[in-house]
Structure formats: structure tokens, C-alpha cells
XYZ file of N, CA and C in Angstrom:
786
model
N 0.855 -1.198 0.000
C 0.000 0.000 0.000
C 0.884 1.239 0.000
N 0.756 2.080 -0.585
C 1.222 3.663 -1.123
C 0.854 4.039 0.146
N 2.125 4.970 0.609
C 1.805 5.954 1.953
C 1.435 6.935 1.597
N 1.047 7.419 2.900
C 0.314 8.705 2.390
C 1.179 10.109 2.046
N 0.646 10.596 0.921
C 1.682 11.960 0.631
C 1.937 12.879 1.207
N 2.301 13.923 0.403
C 1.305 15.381 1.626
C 0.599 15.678 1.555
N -0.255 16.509 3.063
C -1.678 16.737 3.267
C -2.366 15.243 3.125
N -1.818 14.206 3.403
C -2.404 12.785 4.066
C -2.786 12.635 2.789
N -2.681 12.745 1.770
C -3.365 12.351 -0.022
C -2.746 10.840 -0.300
N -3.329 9.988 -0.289
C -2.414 8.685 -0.806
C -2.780 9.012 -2.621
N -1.544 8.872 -2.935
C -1.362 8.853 -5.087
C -2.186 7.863 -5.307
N -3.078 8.101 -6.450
C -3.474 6.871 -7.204
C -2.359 6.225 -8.001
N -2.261 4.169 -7.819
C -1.282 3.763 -8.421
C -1.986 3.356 -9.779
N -1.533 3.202 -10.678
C -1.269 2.790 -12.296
C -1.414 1.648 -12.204
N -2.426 0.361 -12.614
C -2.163 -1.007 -12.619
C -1.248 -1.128 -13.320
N -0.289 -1.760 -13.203
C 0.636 -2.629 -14.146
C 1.565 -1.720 -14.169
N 1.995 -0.541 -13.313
C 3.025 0.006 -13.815
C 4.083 -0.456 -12.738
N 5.759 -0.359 -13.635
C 6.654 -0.977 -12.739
C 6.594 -0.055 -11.212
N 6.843 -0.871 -10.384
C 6.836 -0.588 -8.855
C 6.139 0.097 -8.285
N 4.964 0.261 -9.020
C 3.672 0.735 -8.319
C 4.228 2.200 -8.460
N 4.863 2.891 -9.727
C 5.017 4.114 -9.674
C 3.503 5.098 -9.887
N 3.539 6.094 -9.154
C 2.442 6.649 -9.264
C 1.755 7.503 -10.520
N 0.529 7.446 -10.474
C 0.163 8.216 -11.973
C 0.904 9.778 -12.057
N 1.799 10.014 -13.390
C 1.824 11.008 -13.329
C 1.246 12.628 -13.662
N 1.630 13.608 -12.834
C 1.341 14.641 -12.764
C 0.049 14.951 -13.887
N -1.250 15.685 -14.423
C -1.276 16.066 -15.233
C -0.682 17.412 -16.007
N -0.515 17.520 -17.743
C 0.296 18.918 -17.481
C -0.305 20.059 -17.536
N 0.337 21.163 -17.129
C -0.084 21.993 -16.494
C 0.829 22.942 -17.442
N 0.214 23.916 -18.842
C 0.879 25.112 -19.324
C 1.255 26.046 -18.397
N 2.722 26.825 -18.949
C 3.297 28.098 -18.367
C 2.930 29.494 -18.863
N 3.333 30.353 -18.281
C 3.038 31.190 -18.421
C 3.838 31.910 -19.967
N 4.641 31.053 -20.264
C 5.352 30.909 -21.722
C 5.056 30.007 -22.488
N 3.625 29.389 -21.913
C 3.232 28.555 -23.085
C 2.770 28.899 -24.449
N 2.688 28.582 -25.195
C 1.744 28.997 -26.558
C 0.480 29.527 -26.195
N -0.362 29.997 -26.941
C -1.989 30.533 -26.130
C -2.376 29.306 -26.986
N -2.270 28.430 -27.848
C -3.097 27.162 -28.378
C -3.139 26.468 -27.311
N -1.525 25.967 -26.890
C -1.526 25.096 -25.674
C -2.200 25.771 -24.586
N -2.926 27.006 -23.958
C -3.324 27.243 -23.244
C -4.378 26.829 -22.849
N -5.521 27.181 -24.275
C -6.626 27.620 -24.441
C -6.846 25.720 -24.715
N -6.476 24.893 -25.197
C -6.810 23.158 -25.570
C -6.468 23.043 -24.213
N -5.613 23.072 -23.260
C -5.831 22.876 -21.808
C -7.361 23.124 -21.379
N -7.609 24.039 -21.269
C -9.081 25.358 -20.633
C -9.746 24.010 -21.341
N -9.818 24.103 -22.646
C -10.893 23.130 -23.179
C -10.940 21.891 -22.428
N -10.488 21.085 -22.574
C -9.994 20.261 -22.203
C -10.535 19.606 -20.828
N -10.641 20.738 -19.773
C -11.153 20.907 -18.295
C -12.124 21.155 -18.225
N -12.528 21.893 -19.831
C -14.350 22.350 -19.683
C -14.462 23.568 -19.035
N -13.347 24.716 -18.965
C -13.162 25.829 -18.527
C -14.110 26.522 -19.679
N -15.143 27.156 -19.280
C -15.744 28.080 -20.486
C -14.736 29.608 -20.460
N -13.870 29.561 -21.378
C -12.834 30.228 -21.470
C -13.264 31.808 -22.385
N -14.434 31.085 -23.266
C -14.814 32.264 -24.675
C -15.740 33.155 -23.650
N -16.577 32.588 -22.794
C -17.514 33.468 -21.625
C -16.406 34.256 -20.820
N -15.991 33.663 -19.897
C -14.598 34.689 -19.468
C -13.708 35.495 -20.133
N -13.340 34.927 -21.344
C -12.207 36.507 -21.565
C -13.583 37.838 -22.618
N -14.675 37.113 -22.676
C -15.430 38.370 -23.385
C -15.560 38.910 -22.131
N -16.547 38.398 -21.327
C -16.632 39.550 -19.981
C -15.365 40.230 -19.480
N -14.567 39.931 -19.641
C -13.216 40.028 -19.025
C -12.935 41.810 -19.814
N -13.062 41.471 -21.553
C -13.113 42.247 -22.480
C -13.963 43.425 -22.263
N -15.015 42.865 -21.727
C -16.365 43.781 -21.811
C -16.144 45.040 -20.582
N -15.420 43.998 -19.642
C -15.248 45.045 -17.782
C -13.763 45.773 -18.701
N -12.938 45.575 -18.945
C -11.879 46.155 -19.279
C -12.105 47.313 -19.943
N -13.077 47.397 -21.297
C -13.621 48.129 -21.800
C -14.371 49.336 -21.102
N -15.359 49.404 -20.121
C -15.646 50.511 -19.203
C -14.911 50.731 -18.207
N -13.771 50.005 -18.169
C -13.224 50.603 -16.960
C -12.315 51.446 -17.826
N -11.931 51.390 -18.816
C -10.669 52.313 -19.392
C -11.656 53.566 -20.118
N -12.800 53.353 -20.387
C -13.737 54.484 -20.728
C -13.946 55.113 -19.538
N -14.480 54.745 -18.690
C -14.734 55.893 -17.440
C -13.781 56.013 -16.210
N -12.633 54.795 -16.010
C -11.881 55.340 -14.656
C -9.840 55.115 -15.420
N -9.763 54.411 -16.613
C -8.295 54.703 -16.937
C -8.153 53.077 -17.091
N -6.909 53.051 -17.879
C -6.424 51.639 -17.931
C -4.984 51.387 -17.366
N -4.925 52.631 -16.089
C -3.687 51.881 -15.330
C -4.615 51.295 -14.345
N -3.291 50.164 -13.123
C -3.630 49.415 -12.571
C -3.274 49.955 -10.909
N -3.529 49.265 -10.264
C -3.002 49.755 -9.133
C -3.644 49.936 -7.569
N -3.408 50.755 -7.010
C -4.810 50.218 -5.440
C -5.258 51.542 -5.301
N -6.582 51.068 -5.004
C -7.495 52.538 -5.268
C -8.514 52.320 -6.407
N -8.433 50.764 -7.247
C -9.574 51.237 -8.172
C -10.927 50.762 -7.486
N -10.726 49.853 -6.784
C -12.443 48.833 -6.391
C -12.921 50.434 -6.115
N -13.327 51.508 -5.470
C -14.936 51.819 -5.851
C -14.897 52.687 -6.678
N -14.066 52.785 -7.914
C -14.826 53.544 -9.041
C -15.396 52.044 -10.034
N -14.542 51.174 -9.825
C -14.724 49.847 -10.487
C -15.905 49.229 -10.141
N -16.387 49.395 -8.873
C -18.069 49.037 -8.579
C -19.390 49.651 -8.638
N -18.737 51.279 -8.736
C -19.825 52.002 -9.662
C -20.064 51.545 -10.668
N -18.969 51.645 -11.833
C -18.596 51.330 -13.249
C -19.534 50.090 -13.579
N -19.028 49.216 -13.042
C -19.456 48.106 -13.199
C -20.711 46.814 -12.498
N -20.788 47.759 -11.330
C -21.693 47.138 -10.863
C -21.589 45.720 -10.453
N -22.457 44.809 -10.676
C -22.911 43.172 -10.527
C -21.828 42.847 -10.889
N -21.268 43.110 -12.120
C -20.147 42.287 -13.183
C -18.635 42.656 -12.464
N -18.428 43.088 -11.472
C -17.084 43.614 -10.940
C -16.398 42.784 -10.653
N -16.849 41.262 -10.679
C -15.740 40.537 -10.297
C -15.180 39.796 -11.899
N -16.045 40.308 -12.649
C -14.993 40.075 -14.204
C -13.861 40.643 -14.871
N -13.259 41.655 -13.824
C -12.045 42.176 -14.092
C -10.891 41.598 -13.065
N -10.088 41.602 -14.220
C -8.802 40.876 -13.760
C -8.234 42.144 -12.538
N -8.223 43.136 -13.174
C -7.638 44.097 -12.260
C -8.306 44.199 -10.747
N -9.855 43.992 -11.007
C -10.314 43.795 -9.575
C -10.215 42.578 -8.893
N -9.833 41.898 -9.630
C -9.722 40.537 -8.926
C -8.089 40.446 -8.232
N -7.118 41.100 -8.913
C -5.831 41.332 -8.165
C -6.036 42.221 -7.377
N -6.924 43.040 -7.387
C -6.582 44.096 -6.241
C -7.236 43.386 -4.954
N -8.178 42.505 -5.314
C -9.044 42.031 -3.796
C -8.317 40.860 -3.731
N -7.153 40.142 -4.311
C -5.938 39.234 -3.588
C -5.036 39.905 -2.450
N -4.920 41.370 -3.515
C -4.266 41.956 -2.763
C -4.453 42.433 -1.052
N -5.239 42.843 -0.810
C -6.502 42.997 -0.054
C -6.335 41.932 1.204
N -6.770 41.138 0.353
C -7.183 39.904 1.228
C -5.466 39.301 1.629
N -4.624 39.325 1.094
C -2.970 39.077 1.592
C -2.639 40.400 3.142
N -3.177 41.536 2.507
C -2.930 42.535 3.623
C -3.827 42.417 4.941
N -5.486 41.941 4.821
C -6.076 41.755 5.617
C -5.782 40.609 6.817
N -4.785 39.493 6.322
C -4.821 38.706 6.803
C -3.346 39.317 7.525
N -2.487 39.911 7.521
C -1.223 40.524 7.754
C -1.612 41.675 8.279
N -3.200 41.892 8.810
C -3.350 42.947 9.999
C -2.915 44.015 9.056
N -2.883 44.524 7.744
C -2.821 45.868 7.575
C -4.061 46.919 7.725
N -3.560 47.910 8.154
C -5.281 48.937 8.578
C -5.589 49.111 7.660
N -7.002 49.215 7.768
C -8.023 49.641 6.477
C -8.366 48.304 5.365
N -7.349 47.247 5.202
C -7.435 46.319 4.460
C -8.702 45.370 4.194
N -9.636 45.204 5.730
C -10.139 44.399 6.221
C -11.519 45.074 5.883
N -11.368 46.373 6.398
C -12.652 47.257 6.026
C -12.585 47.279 4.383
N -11.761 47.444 3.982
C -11.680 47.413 2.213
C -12.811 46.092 1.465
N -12.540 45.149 1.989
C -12.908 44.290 1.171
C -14.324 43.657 1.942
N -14.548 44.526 3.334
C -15.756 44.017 3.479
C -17.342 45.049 2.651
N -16.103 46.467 1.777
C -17.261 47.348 1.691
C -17.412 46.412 0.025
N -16.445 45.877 -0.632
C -16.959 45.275 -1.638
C -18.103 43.713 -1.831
N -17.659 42.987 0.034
C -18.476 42.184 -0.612
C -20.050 42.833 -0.018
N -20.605 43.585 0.629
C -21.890 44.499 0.838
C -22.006 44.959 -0.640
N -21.454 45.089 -1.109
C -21.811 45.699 -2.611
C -22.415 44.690 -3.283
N -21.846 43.891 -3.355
C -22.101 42.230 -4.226
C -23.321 42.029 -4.124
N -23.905 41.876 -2.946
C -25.060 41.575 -2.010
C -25.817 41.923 -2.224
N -25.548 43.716 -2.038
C -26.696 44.877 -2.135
C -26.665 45.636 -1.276
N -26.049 44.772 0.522
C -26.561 45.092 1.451
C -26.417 46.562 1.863
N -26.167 47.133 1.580
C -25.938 49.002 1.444
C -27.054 49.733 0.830
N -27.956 49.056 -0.385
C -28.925 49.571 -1.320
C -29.685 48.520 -1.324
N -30.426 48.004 -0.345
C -31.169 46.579 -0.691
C -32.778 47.561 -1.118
N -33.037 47.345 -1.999
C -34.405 47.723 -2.176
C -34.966 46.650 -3.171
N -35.999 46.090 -3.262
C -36.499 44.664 -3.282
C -37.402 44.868 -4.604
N -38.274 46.810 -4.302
C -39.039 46.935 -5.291
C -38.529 47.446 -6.687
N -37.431 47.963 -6.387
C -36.522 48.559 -7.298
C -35.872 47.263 -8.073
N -35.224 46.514 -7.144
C -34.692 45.319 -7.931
C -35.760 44.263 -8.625
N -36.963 44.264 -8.397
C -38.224 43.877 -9.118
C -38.331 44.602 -10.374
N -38.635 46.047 -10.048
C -38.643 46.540 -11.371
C -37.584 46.502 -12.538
N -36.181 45.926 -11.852
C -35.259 46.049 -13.040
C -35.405 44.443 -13.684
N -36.208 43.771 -12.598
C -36.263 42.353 -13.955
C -37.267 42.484 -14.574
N -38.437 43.292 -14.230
C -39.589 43.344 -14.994
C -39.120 44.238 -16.608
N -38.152 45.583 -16.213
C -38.013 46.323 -17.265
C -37.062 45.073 -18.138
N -35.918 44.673 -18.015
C -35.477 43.706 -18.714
C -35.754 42.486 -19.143
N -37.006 42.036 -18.908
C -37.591 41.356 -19.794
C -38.489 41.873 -20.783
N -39.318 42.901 -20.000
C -39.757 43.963 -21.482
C -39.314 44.378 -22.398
N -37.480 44.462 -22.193
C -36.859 45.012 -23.175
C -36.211 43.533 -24.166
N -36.476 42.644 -23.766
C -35.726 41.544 -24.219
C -37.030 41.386 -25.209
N -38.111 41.401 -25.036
C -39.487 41.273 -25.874
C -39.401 42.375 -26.911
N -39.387 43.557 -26.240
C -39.298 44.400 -27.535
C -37.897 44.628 -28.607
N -36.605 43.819 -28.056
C -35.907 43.723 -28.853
C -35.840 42.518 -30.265
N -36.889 41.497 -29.649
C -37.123 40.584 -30.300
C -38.108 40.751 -31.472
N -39.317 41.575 -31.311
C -40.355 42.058 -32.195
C -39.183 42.966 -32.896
N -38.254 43.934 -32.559
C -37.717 44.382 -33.450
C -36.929 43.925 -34.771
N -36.506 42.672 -34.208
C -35.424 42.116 -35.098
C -36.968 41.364 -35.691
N -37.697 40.698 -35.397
C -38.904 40.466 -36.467
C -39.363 41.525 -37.548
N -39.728 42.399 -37.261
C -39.907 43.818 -38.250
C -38.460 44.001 -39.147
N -37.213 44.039 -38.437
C -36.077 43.652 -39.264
C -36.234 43.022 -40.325
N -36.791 41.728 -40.457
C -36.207 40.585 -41.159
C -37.450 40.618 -42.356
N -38.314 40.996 -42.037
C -39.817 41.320 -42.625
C -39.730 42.710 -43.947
N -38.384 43.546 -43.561
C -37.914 44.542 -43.998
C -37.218 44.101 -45.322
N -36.191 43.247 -45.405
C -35.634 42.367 -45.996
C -36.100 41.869 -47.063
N -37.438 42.253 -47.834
C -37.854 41.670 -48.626
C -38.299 42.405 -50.167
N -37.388 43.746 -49.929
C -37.349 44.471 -51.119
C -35.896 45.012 -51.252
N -34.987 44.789 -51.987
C -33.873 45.591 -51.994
C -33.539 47.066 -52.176
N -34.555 47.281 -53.227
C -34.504 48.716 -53.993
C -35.001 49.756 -52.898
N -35.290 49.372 -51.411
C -35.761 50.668 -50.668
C -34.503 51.024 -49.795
N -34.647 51.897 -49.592
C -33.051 52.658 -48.953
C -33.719 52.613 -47.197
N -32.046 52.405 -46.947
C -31.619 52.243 -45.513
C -32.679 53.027 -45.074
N -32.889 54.535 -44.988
C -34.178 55.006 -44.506
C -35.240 54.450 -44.216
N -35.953 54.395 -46.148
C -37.314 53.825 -46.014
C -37.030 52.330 -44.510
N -36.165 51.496 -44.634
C -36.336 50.715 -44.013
C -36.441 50.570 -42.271
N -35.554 52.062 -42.171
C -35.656 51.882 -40.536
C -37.612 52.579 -40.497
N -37.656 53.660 -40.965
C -39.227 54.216 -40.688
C -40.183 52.696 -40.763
N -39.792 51.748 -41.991
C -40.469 50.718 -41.775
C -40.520 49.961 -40.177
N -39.236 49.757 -39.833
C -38.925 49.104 -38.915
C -39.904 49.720 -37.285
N -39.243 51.226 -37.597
C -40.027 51.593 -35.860
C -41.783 51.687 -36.201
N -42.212 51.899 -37.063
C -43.526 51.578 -37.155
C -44.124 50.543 -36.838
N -44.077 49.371 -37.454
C -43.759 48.412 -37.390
C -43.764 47.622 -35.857
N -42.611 47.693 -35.227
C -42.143 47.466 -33.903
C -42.494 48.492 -32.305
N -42.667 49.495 -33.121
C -42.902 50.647 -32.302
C -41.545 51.133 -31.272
N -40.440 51.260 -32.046
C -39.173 51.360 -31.411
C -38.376 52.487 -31.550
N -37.313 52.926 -31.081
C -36.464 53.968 -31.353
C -35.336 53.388 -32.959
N -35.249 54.900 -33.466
C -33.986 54.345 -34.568
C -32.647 53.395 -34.062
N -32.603 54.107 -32.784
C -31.254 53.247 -32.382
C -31.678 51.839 -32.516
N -33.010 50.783 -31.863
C -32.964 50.147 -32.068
C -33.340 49.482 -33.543
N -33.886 49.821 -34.533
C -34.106 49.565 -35.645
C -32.838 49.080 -36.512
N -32.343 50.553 -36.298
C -30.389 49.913 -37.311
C -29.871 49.129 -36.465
N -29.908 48.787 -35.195
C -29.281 47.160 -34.841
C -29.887 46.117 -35.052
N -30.882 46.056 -35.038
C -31.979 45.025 -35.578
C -31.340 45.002 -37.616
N -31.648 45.946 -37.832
C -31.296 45.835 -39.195
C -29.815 45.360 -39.384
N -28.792 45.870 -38.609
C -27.613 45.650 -39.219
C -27.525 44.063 -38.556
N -28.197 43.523 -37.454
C -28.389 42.019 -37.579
C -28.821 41.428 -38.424
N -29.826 41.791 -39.066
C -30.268 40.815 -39.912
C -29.536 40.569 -41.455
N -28.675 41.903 -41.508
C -28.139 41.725 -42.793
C -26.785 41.712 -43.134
N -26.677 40.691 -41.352
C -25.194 40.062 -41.417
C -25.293 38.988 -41.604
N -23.877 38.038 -42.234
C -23.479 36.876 -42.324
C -24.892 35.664 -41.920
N -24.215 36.121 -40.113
C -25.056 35.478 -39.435
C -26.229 35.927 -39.060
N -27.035 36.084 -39.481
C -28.458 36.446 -38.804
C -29.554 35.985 -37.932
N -29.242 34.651 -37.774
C -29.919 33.458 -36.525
C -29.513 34.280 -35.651
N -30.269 33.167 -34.527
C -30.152 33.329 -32.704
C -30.457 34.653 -32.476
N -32.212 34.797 -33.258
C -32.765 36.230 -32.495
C -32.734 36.570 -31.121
N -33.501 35.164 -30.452
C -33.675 35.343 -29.072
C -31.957 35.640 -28.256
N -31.220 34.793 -28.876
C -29.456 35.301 -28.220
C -29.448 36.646 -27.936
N -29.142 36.996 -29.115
C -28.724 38.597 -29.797
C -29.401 39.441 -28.756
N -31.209 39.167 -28.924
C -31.734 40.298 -27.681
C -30.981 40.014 -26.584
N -30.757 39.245 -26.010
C -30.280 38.644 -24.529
C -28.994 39.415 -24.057
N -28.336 39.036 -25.525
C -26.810 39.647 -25.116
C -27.092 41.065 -25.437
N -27.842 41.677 -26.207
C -27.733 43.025 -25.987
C -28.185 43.525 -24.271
N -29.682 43.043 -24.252
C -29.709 43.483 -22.961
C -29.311 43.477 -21.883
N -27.997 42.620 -21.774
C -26.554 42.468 -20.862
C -25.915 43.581 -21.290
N -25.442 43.855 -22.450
C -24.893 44.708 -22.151
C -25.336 46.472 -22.643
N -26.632 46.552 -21.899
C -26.922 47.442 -21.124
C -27.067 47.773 -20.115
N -26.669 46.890 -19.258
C -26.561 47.005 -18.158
C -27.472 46.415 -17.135
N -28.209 45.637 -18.046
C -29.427 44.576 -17.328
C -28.868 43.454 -16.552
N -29.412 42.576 -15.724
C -29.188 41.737 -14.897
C -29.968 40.914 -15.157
N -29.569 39.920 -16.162
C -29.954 38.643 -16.472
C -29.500 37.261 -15.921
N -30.347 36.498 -15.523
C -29.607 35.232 -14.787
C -28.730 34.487 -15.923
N -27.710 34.049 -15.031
C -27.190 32.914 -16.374
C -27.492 31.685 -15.910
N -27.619 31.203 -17.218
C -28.069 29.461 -17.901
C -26.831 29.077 -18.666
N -27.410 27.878 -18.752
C -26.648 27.141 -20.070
C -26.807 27.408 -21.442
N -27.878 28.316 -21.466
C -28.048 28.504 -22.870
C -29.058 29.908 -22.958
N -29.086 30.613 -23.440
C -29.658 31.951 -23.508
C -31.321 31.874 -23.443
N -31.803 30.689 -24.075
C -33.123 30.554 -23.974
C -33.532 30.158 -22.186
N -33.002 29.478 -21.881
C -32.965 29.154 -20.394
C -32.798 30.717 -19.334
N -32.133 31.369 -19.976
C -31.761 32.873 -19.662
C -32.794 33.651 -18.848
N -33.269 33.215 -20.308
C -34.682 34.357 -20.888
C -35.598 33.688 -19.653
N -36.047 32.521 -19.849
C -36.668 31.898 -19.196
C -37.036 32.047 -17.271
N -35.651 32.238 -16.898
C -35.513 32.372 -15.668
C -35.865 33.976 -15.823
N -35.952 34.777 -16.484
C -35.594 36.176 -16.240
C -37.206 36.299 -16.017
N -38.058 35.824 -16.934
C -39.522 35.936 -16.993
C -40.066 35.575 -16.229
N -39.429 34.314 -15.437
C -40.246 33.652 -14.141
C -39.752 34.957 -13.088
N -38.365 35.394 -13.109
C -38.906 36.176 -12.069
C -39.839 37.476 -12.357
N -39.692 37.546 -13.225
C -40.305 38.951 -13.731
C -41.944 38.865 -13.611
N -42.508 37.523 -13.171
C -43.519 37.540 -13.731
C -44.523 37.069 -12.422
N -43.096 36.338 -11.445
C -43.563 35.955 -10.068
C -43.192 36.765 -8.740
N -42.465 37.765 -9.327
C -41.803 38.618 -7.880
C -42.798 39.197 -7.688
N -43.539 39.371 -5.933
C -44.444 39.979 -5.593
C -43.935 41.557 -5.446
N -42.696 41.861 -6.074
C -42.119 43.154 -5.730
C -42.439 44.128 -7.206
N -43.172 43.393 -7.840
C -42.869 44.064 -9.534
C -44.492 44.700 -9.582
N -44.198 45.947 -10.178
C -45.456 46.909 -10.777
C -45.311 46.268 -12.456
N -46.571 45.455 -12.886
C -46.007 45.446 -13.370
C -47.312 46.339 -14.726
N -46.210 47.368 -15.694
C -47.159 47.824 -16.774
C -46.229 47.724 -18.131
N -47.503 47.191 -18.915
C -46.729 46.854 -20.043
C -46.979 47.724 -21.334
N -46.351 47.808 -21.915
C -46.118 48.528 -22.955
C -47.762 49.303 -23.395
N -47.891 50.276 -23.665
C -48.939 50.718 -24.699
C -48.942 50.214 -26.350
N -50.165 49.665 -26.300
C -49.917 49.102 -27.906
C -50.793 50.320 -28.689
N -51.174 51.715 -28.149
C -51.413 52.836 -28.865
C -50.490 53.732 -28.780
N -49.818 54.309 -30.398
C -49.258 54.863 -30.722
C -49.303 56.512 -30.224
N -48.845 57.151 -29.091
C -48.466 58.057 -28.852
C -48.750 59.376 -29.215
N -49.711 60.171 -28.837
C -50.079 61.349 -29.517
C -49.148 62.305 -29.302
N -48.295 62.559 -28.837
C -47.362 63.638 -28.778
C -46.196 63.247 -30.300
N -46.391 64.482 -31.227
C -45.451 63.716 -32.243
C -44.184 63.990 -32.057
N -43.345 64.514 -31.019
C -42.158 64.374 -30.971
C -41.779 62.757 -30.408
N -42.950 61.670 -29.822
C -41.984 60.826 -29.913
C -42.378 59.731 -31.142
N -43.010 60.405 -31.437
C -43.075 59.458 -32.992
C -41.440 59.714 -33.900
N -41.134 58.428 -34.607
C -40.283 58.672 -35.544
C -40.362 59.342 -36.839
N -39.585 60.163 -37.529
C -39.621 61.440 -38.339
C -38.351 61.147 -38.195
N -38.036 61.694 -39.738
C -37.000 62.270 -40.475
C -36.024 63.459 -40.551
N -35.012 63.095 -40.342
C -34.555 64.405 -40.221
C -33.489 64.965 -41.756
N -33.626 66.351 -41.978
C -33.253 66.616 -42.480
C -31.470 66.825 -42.427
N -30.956 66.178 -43.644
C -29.522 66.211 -43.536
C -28.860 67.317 -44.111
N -27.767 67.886 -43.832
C -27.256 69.113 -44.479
C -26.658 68.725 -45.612
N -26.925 69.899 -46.333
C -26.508 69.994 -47.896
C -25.121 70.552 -47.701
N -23.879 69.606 -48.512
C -22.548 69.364 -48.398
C -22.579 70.483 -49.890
N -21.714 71.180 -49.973
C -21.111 71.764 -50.943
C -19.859 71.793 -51.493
């Protein structure tokens, strides 16, 4: 019998291998590995690697738009404004709360208080309001619906060439009853490459607006959970869209006139 290793672990032995040598190590890429050999590791383990470095991408991205892309101590609370829910998808915040947590445990002042004001953030427990956080799953599933009728009016658009980008968005917000902004994304989806995975597309847009969508295994599952709560929280007002068109005509869609280039 194999003694025990360290931390009392007895090795699994190898049948048939000479002298009961133990299985070896699995390997483990360096930090000078290739990124192929990295990333077929990640696979490999079933690390969802393409979900992490986009979010990763996505927090990196507002943090160098609104607080800078140096690094250093001092960013967690512009980084939890910034970012909100998603703050633990930055690498930079995630070294700084190692950091943190190395000093807290080494009795440095303030260290301890540092990282207890981030995990109250996580929580809520500073801003817990129940009806507010109701209303933001109710509004984000409304918006996941009306992004979806949009990209329908999109694709419905699609069926004359000869009308110009215009005619097609006025088609579109009529249609859908939407803003231009959303019309030309709807449009410029549909008349890409890929144009499937309507229901995705809404999903991931409305992530990244800043919505708080549960995650699933799969975006339809997403959606799914987002509606049950949206639909069972006793905290939600809930009012849904007007399906009459708006008598004030400034928010109707209209045309604007473009300047004449000389």
C-alpha cells in the first residue's frame, strides 16, 4: 500500500506500472506557453474560457472608458460604480481584492474594512431595495421582448432591396414601435453573415446594457428564468407597454433633415 503523501493524499497507483510508480502529474501550461496550448488545456477541463475573456473584455472596456487603464490600489470603488454586478470580471479587480485579502490577513489597517465594503456591494446590502430590484427584472424582460419584435420587423424589412436604408428603418419603428437606435441594430443584424439566434442577440444586448440577467446554459434558459422572475416577484409593478401609438409627435419617428454638403 502507497503511503500517504502530503496533506495525508495517498497517489493513485497505475495497474501494471513498474513498482507501483504513481500516476503522473497532469500537465499543467506556463506562463510561456503557446496561447493554443493554453486555451486546448481550458478546453480540455471544460473551462468556459470564450464566456470569461469576453466579460473580461467587456469590464476592461468601461473601466478604461470611465476610470483609466492603469492598474493599481485605489480602483475597487470607481470599479463598482462602473461596473456594478459584473465587478468581479475584471482581472484588475480581482488582483486588487488578492491583494486585499494578503494585507487583511497581515493585519494591515483599512485592508479588512476594504474588502468588506466590496463584498456588501455584491449583495446589495448598502442599497437593498427589493421593489426597485423587481422593477429592473420586470423592465429587462420587457426590453428583451421588444428587442425581439424588433429584429422580427427587421427581417420582414428584408424583402425588397430597392428601398433605402431610410425607407427601411421608418419601416422598422412603425412596425415594432421602437427607437432608430434600435431599428439599425436590428437591421444591421439581420443583414449580417449570421443572422440566426434572435432570441441570443436580444439577450446579449440586454446584458450589455446594463441589465441583470440570470445565467443558464443557454440563452433561452436565460430568458426563461428572467420571466419567471419577472412575472412571479411579488415586488414588480407590473405595466406593459402601450400598444397605442403616442399622440405627442415628438416621440413618434420622423426624419430628419440632412445638411446639404457643398
Amino acid at each position: 500500500m502507497a503511503s500517504p503523501g502530503i496533506y495525508g493524499i495517498v497517489p493513485r497507483v497505475i495497474p501494471g506500472a513498474r513498482d507501483g510508480d504513481p500516476e503522473p502529474a497532469p500537465h499543467v501550461p506556463t506562463a510561456t506557453a503557446a496561447p493554443e496550448e493554453i486555451l486546448a488545456c481550458a478546453e480540455a477541463l471544460g473551462i468556459p474560457w470564450r464566456r470569461i475573456l469576453l466579460g473580461e473584455i467587456e469590464a476592461e472596456q468601461r473601466l478604461r472608458r470611465y476610470v483609466g487603464g492603469d492598474g493599481g490600489a485605489g480602483l475597487l470603488p470607481e470599479a463598482s460604480t462602473v461596473l456594478s454586478f459584473s465587478v468581479l470580471r475584471s482581472w484588475r479587480v480581482r488582483d486588487e481584492i488578492e491583494t486585499l485579502a494578503c494585507q487583511a490577513r497581515s493585519a494591515v489597517r483599512g485592508a479588512e474594512r476594504r474588502l468588506r465594503l466590496v463584498v456588501r456591494h455584491l449583495i446589495g446590502k448598502e442599497k437593498r431595495d427589493p421593489v426597485a430590484l423587481g422593477q429592473h427584472f420586470w423592465f429587462a424582460y420587457q426590453r428583451v421582448l421588444l428587442l425581439q419584435r424588433v429584429r422580427r420587423a427587421a427581417a420582414r424589412s428584408r424583402g425588397s432591396t430597392s428601398r433605402s436604408m431610410a425607407e427601411r428603418l421608418a419601416e422598422v419603428c412603425a412596425r415594432a414601435r421602437c427607437s432608430y437606435d434600435d431599428a439599425a441594430w436590428a437591421i444591421c443584424q439581420e443583414d449580417s453573415p449570421r443572422r440566426g439566434e434572435r432570441l441570443e442577440a436580444a439577450v446579449r444586448k440586454v446584458r450589455e446594457e446594463g441589465f441583470l440577467v440570470p445565467r443558464a446554459s443557454t440563452e433561452a434558459r436565460s430568458l426563461a428564468e428572467l420571466r419567471r422572475i419577472a412575472l412571479t416577484s411579488p415586488h414588480v409593478r407590473r405595466h406593459r407597454p402601450s400598444r397605442v401609438w403616442p399622440q405627442d409627435p415628438v416621440g413618434k419617428p420622423r426624419r430628419v433633415a440632412l445638411p446639404v454638403l457643398g
